[in-house]
Short mmCIF file of C-alpha atoms in Angstrom, two decimals:
data_model
loop_
_atom_site.label_atom_id
_atom_site.label_comp_id
_atom_site.label_asym_id
_atom_site.label_seq_id
_atom_site.Cartn_x
_atom_site.Cartn_y
_atom_site.Cartn_z
CA MET A 10 -41.29 -0.24 38.52
CA SER A 11 -42.71 1.86 41.40
CA LEU A 12 -46.12 1.64 43.15
CA SER A 13 -47.92 4.48 44.89
CA LEU A 14 -49.51 4.08 48.31
CA ASP A 15 -53.06 4.42 46.92
CA LYS A 16 -52.47 1.64 44.39
CA LEU A 17 -51.19 -0.65 47.15
CA ARG A 18 -54.32 -0.05 49.22
CA LEU A 19 -56.47 -0.86 46.19
CA LEU A 20 -54.61 -4.09 45.65
CA ARG A 21 -55.03 -5.02 49.33
CA ARG A 22 -58.81 -4.54 49.07
CA GLN A 23 -58.99 -6.69 45.94
CA ALA A 24 -56.96 -9.44 47.64
CA GLY A 25 -59.19 -9.40 50.76
CA ASP A 26 -56.37 -8.25 52.98
CA ALA A 27 -57.76 -4.84 53.88
CA THR A 28 -58.84 -4.20 57.50
CA PRO A 29 -62.08 -2.24 58.25
CA ARG A 30 -61.78 1.36 58.98
CA THR A 31 -63.96 1.14 62.18
CA VAL A 32 -63.91 -1.74 64.63
CA ALA A 33 -66.95 -2.35 66.89
CA ALA A 34 -65.02 -4.43 69.34
CA GLU A 35 -63.59 -3.44 72.59
CA PRO A 36 -61.64 -0.22 72.67
CA ALA A 37 -58.15 -0.42 71.59
CA ALA A 38 -55.53 -0.85 74.17
CA ALA A 39 -53.29 1.96 75.01
CA PRO A 40 -50.28 2.14 72.80
CA PRO A 41 -47.07 0.92 74.28
CA PRO A 42 -44.67 3.54 75.52
CA VAL A 43 -42.39 4.94 72.87
CA VAL A 44 -38.83 4.04 73.53
CA PRO A 45 -36.30 6.13 71.64
CA VAL A 46 -33.94 4.08 69.58
CA ALA A 47 -30.95 4.90 67.53
CA ALA A 48 -31.37 5.63 63.84
CA ASN A 49 -29.46 2.56 62.84
CA ASP A 50 -31.70 0.37 65.04
CA ALA A 51 -34.99 1.69 63.59
CA GLN A 52 -35.00 -0.93 60.85
CA ALA A 53 -34.48 -3.80 63.30
CA ARG A 54 -37.15 -2.59 65.85
CA ARG A 55 -39.86 -2.08 63.20
CA PRO A 56 -42.76 -4.60 63.66
CA ALA A 57 -43.14 -7.26 61.00
CA PRO A 58 -45.90 -6.57 58.45
CA ASP A 59 -49.03 -8.75 58.34
CA SER A 60 -48.87 -9.43 54.59
CA VAL A 61 -46.85 -8.81 51.47
CA PHE A 62 -48.90 -5.73 50.68
CA ALA A 63 -48.31 -4.33 54.14
CA TRP A 64 -44.60 -4.94 53.76
CA VAL A 65 -44.44 -3.10 50.43
CA GLU A 66 -46.52 -0.27 51.88
CA GLN A 67 -44.19 -0.04 54.86
CA GLU A 68 -41.13 0.03 52.62
CA ILE A 69 -42.58 2.87 50.55
CA ARG A 70 -43.73 4.82 53.60
CA HIS A 71 -40.36 4.56 55.35
CA LYS A 72 -38.21 4.91 52.25
CA PRO A 73 -35.99 8.00 52.58
CA SER A 74 -36.75 10.83 50.25
CA GLY A 75 -34.54 11.61 47.29
CA ALA A 76 -33.16 14.72 48.97
CA SER A 77 -31.74 12.69 51.85
CA VAL A 78 -30.13 9.97 49.73
CA PRO A 79 -26.39 10.60 49.54
CA VAL A 80 -25.17 10.87 45.94
CA PRO A 81 -21.68 9.55 45.39
CA ALA A 82 -19.25 12.02 43.92
CA PRO A 83 -18.42 11.36 40.26
CA ALA A 84 -15.11 9.66 39.64
CA PRO A 85 -12.47 11.97 38.21
CA LEU A 86 -12.04 11.66 34.44
CA ARG A 87 -8.92 9.84 33.37
CA ARG A 88 -6.76 11.48 30.79
CA PRO A 89 -6.72 9.24 27.67
CA ASP A 90 -3.41 7.58 26.89
CA VAL A 91 -3.20 8.41 23.18
CA GLY A 92 0.21 6.81 22.79
CA GLY A 93 -0.96 3.57 24.36
CA LEU A 94 -4.05 3.54 22.13
CA HIS A 95 -1.88 4.01 19.03
CA ARG A 96 0.37 1.16 20.13
CA LEU A 97 -2.66 -1.05 20.74
CA LEU A 98 -4.06 -0.37 17.26
CA GLY A 99 -0.68 -0.59 15.57
CA LEU A 100 -0.76 3.03 14.43
CA ARG A 101 2.13 5.43 14.13
CA ASP A 102 2.69 9.14 14.05
CA ARG A 103 2.47 9.97 10.35
CA GLY A 104 4.20 13.31 10.76
CA THR A 105 7.44 12.15 12.35
CA ALA A 106 7.76 8.39 11.89
CA ALA A 107 9.16 8.62 8.37
CA ALA A 108 11.72 11.27 9.30
CA ARG A 109 12.84 9.67 12.58
CA PRO A 110 15.22 6.71 12.02
CA ARG A 111 15.12 3.74 14.30
CA ALA A 112 17.68 3.50 17.04
CA ASN A 113 19.14 0.29 15.56
CA ALA A 114 19.14 1.53 11.95
CA GLN A 115 22.82 2.11 11.19
CA ASP A 116 22.77 2.37 7.39
CA ARG A 117 20.49 5.01 5.91
CA HIS A 118 22.59 5.86 2.87
CA VAL A 119 20.57 6.25 -0.33
CA PRO A 120 22.49 6.15 -3.63
CA GLY A 121 22.43 9.02 -6.09
CA GLU A 122 21.96 12.76 -5.83
CA GLU A 123 19.01 14.44 -4.19
CA ILE A 124 17.54 16.65 -6.92
CA ALA A 125 14.38 17.56 -5.00
CA PRO A 126 13.24 17.08 -1.40
CA GLY A 127 13.01 13.31 -0.98
CA LEU A 128 13.82 12.56 -4.67
CA PHE A 129 17.12 10.98 -5.66
CA LEU A 130 18.59 10.61 -9.16
CA ILE A 131 20.89 7.62 -9.76
CA GLU A 132 22.90 7.76 -13.00
CA SER A 133 25.30 5.26 -14.56
CA PHE A 134 26.78 4.62 -18.00
CA LEU A 135 27.71 1.41 -19.77
CA ALA A 136 30.08 1.95 -22.67
CA GLN A 137 28.95 -0.05 -25.72
CA PRO A 138 28.44 0.59 -29.43
CA ILE A 139 25.13 2.08 -30.46
CA PRO A 140 23.36 0.19 -33.28
CA THR A 141 24.00 2.06 -36.50
CA GLN A 142 20.93 0.88 -38.38
CA PRO A 143 17.26 1.32 -37.56
CA LEU A 144 15.83 -1.67 -35.70
CA SER A 145 13.04 -3.60 -37.39
CA LEU A 146 9.91 -4.26 -35.37
CA ALA A 147 8.95 -7.32 -37.43
CA PHE A 148 9.53 -9.52 -34.37
CA ALA A 149 6.56 -7.73 -32.75
CA LYS A 150 4.34 -8.39 -35.81
CA ARG A 151 4.84 -4.85 -37.05
CA ASP A 152 6.19 -5.53 -40.51
CA GLY A 153 7.69 -2.58 -42.31
CA GLU A 154 8.06 -0.55 -39.11
CA GLN A 155 11.43 0.52 -37.80
CA VAL A 156 12.67 2.51 -34.84
CA GLN A 157 15.81 4.56 -34.43
CA PRO A 158 17.98 3.06 -31.63
CA GLN A 159 18.40 6.39 -29.85
CA ASP A 160 14.63 6.92 -29.74
CA LEU A 161 14.10 3.79 -27.65
CA MET A 162 13.62 4.14 -23.92
CA PHE A 163 13.67 0.92 -21.91
CA PHE A 164 11.84 1.47 -18.65
CA ASP A 165 10.69 -0.42 -15.59
CA THR A 166 9.09 0.61 -12.30
CA GLU A 167 9.26 -0.61 -8.72
CA THR A 168 5.95 -0.16 -6.95
CA THR A 169 4.41 -0.32 -3.50
CA GLY A 170 2.37 -3.38 -4.48
CA LEU A 171 1.56 -5.72 -7.32
CA ALA A 172 -2.24 -5.32 -7.34
CA GLY A 173 -2.31 -1.99 -9.18
CA GLY A 174 -5.13 0.49 -8.71
CA THR A 175 -5.13 4.01 -7.32
CA GLY A 176 -3.62 2.88 -4.01
CA THR A 177 -0.43 1.60 -5.69
CA ARG A 178 2.31 4.03 -6.62
CA ALA A 179 5.74 3.73 -8.21
CA PHE A 180 8.50 4.65 -5.81
CA MET A 181 11.22 4.05 -8.44
CA ILE A 182 11.34 4.57 -12.20
CA GLY A 183 14.29 3.18 -14.11
CA ALA A 184 15.03 4.09 -17.73
CA ALA A 185 17.83 3.25 -20.15
CA ASP A 186 18.56 4.70 -23.59
CA TRP A 187 21.43 4.65 -26.06
CA HIS A 188 23.26 7.95 -25.70
CA ARG A 189 26.32 9.57 -27.21
CA ASP A 190 28.20 11.38 -24.45
CA ALA A 191 30.86 13.95 -25.28
CA ALA A 192 33.20 12.74 -22.55
CA ARG A 193 32.37 9.02 -22.26
CA GLY A 194 31.50 8.19 -25.88
CA ASP A 195 28.72 5.86 -26.99
CA GLY A 196 26.90 3.69 -24.54
CA LEU A 197 23.77 2.87 -22.61
CA ARG A 198 22.71 5.59 -20.19
CA ILE A 199 20.81 4.38 -17.14
CA ARG A 200 18.83 6.85 -15.04
CA GLN A 201 16.76 5.97 -12.00
CA LEU A 202 14.43 8.11 -9.94
CA LEU A 203 13.93 7.05 -6.32
CA MET A 204 11.61 8.82 -3.92
CA THR A 205 12.20 8.45 -0.20
CA THR A 206 9.07 10.31 0.92
CA MET A 207 5.47 10.23 -0.26
CA ALA A 208 5.58 13.94 -1.00
CA ALA A 209 8.31 13.47 -3.64
CA GLU A 210 6.00 11.79 -6.13
CA THR A 211 5.01 15.04 -7.86
CA ALA A 212 8.65 15.96 -8.48
CA MET A 213 9.43 12.44 -9.68
CA LEU A 214 6.65 12.45 -12.28
CA ALA A 215 7.65 15.90 -13.53
CA GLU A 216 11.31 14.85 -13.87
CA PHE A 217 10.43 11.67 -15.76
CA ALA A 218 8.28 13.68 -18.17
CA ARG A 219 11.30 15.88 -18.97
CA TRP A 220 13.20 12.81 -20.19
CA LEU A 221 10.65 12.12 -22.93
CA GLN A 222 10.55 13.51 -26.46
CA PRO A 223 7.78 13.33 -29.08
CA SER A 224 9.87 10.69 -30.91
CA THR A 225 10.43 8.52 -27.82
CA VAL A 226 9.38 4.86 -28.16
CA PHE A 227 8.87 2.97 -24.91
CA SER A 228 10.09 -0.59 -24.54
CA SER A 229 9.25 -2.72 -21.50
CA TYR A 230 8.41 -6.22 -20.32
CA ASN A 231 4.69 -6.33 -19.60
CA GLY A 232 4.81 -2.55 -19.19
CA ARG A 233 1.91 -2.00 -21.57
CA CYS A 234 -0.40 -3.83 -19.16
CA TYR A 235 1.10 -2.79 -15.82
CA ASP A 236 3.79 -0.08 -15.66
CA ALA A 237 2.35 2.34 -18.22
CA PRO A 238 -1.26 2.28 -16.89
CA LEU A 239 0.08 2.71 -13.36
CA LEU A 240 2.09 5.80 -14.31
CA LYS A 241 -0.84 7.21 -16.27
CA THR A 242 -2.99 6.92 -13.15
CA ARG A 243 -0.36 8.63 -11.01
CA TYR A 244 -0.10 11.53 -13.50
CA ARG A 245 -3.86 11.91 -13.44
CA LEU A 246 -4.02 11.90 -9.64
CA ALA A 247 -1.15 14.41 -9.49
CA ARG A 248 -3.06 16.68 -11.93
CA GLN A 249 -0.18 16.64 -14.40
CA ARG A 250 -0.36 16.18 -18.13
CA CYS A 251 0.32 12.54 -18.96
CA PRO A 252 3.32 12.30 -21.36
CA ILE A 253 2.98 8.53 -21.84
CA THR A 254 -0.31 8.24 -23.72
CA PRO A 255 0.75 9.82 -27.06
CA LEU A 256 4.00 7.80 -27.30
CA ASP A 257 4.57 4.47 -29.04
CA HIS A 258 5.21 1.38 -26.93
CA VAL A 259 6.91 -1.92 -27.85
CA ASP A 260 6.23 -4.55 -25.19
CA LEU A 261 8.81 -7.35 -25.38
CA LEU A 262 6.81 -9.84 -23.32
CA PHE A 263 4.42 -10.91 -26.08
CA PRO A 264 6.94 -11.59 -28.88
CA THR A 265 9.14 -13.39 -26.34
CA ARG A 266 6.25 -15.66 -25.38
CA ARG A 267 5.42 -16.43 -29.00
CA ARG A 268 8.99 -17.40 -29.79
CA TYR A 269 10.04 -19.25 -26.62
CA ARG A 270 6.83 -20.61 -25.10
CA GLY A 271 7.44 -24.21 -24.06
CA THR A 272 11.21 -23.93 -24.37
CA TRP A 273 11.70 -23.20 -20.66
CA GLU A 274 9.54 -23.52 -17.57
CA ASN A 275 8.18 -19.97 -17.96
CA CYS A 276 8.79 -16.71 -19.77
CA ARG A 277 9.54 -14.50 -16.81
CA LEU A 278 12.21 -11.89 -17.44
CA ALA A 279 14.58 -13.55 -14.96
CA THR A 280 14.22 -16.88 -16.80
CA ILE A 281 14.74 -15.33 -20.24
CA GLU A 282 17.70 -13.42 -18.89
CA ARG A 283 19.33 -16.55 -17.51
CA GLN A 284 18.50 -19.01 -20.30
CA LEU A 285 18.64 -16.82 -23.41
CA LEU A 286 21.07 -14.05 -22.53
CA GLN A 287 23.27 -16.10 -20.17
CA ILE A 288 23.13 -13.47 -17.45
CA VAL A 289 23.34 -14.71 -13.86
CA ARG A 290 22.56 -12.25 -11.09
CA GLU A 291 24.31 -12.44 -7.75
CA ASP A 292 22.63 -11.45 -4.49
CA ASP A 293 19.57 -10.25 -6.37
CA LEU A 294 16.56 -9.06 -4.41
CA PRO A 295 13.35 -10.46 -5.97
CA GLY A 296 10.97 -7.83 -7.27
CA SER A 297 8.23 -9.14 -4.96
CA GLU A 298 10.28 -7.95 -1.95
CA ALA A 299 10.74 -4.41 -3.26
CA PRO A 300 7.58 -2.98 -1.60
CA ALA A 301 8.64 -4.26 1.82
CA ALA A 302 12.15 -2.84 1.39
CA TRP A 303 10.84 0.62 0.59
CA LEU A 304 8.21 0.66 3.35
CA ASN A 305 10.81 -0.52 5.85
CA TYR A 306 13.02 2.42 4.89
CA LEU A 307 10.12 4.89 5.27
CA ARG A 308 9.54 3.58 8.80
CA GLY A 309 13.12 4.31 9.76
CA GLY A 310 14.75 1.02 8.77
CA SER A 311 18.01 0.33 7.01
CA ALA A 312 18.61 1.29 3.38
CA VAL A 313 20.50 -1.91 2.54
CA ASN A 314 17.59 -3.63 0.81
CA LEU A 315 16.55 -0.36 -0.82
CA ARG A 316 19.93 -0.22 -2.55
CA ARG A 317 19.41 -3.82 -3.65
CA VAL A 318 16.10 -2.75 -5.19
CA ALA A 319 17.97 -0.09 -7.17
CA GLU A 320 20.47 -2.70 -8.39
CA HIS A 321 17.64 -5.02 -9.41
CA ASN A 322 15.91 -2.24 -11.33
CA HIS A 323 19.21 -1.25 -12.98
CA GLN A 324 19.74 -4.78 -14.30
CA ASP A 325 16.14 -4.99 -15.52
CA VAL A 326 16.45 -2.04 -17.90
CA VAL A 327 19.88 -3.22 -19.12
CA THR A 328 18.39 -6.66 -19.81
CA LEU A 329 15.57 -5.06 -21.82
CA SER A 330 18.05 -3.43 -24.18
CA LEU A 331 19.90 -6.73 -24.69
CA LEU A 332 16.64 -8.61 -25.22
CA MET A 333 15.53 -6.11 -27.85
CA LEU A 334 18.74 -6.62 -29.83
CA ARG A 335 18.42 -10.41 -29.50
CA LEU A 336 14.83 -10.48 -30.74
CA VAL A 337 15.70 -8.24 -33.71
CA ALA A 338 18.67 -10.47 -34.60
CA GLU A 339 16.66 -13.71 -34.24
CA GLU A 340 13.88 -12.41 -36.47
CA ARG A 341 16.33 -11.20 -39.12
CA ARG A 342 18.23 -14.51 -39.09
CA GLU A 343 15.03 -16.52 -39.41
CA ARG A 344 13.78 -14.44 -42.31
CA GLU A 345 17.10 -14.73 -44.09
CA THR A 346 17.10 -18.53 -43.64
CA LEU A 347 13.56 -18.87 -44.93
CA ALA A 348 14.37 -16.62 -47.89
CA LEU A 349 17.33 -18.84 -48.87
CA GLU A 350 15.23 -22.00 -48.55
CA GLY A 351 12.40 -20.46 -50.54
CA GLY A 352 9.89 -21.05 -47.75
CA PRO A 353 7.21 -18.64 -46.60
CA VAL A 354 8.31 -15.88 -44.27
CA ARG A 355 6.44 -15.88 -40.97
CA GLY A 356 4.56 -12.69 -40.26
#
């Protein structure tokens, strides 16, 4: 707040501190001789004011003008340290971080053949007889329905998270089907698509769609509620025609729960695999650790755990084919037993 000289005089009059303009007393004494002083001593030699108002008035009257006040030079602008800011916020260079391996990452080998930039195809073949008769779907409460063994496609995905939604994507799709190969004979063909860059998703979805036929019947374990909706969302976001919606789907989770609920501690696929099919995995990477393994590889880490993810996915689709045959056989055996005993057949 600033006060003008006129306002200060008005305040002095109101406070009774103003001196009369004319004095009828004896004539004023001669002023003392002016002694020149240095500029830096002017403040010290100045007579003390009579009151607070006089002091404020004196300060305003002797205050240097704005033109004479030295203005400090502006400090030079510092160049921002972008790299330090990124390190502070935990950010990374999106353009080069995925392509630049870490200095301590020795193993970056990804299995399979690169069929598109950043997309790898992993193929294997298990020789085994193909069922000769159509498989009944009565175990899934679909009485009278049958499926040709070679129309079945057992599939499973490995994703970047378990929450679902548009932010989650499948970085691996595994599929198994019974196939008659001219050189290797009959067996189970396992194909896996693995993308090692975000940009490879479009090629992966297009390649998976080429594997499907109008007669294909999907088979999964909880895939109707998770894997299939996730892939449908990814096709929609990629602006590709969704090949999954028009196809039939047999989810093995629900008939497995109905038949074996309460028999073991839970009905997870790993439990059913171990208890019912007598399959014991060695050095298996849990599915919950698959997202971390893939993201670690994208950031330049080792591919060791990524290969373990591929092995885990491979065993999942093989287990689905064995579980399908077991459920069909159990349902047929139960119906035959009930028919011999004359009891009602469970629907």
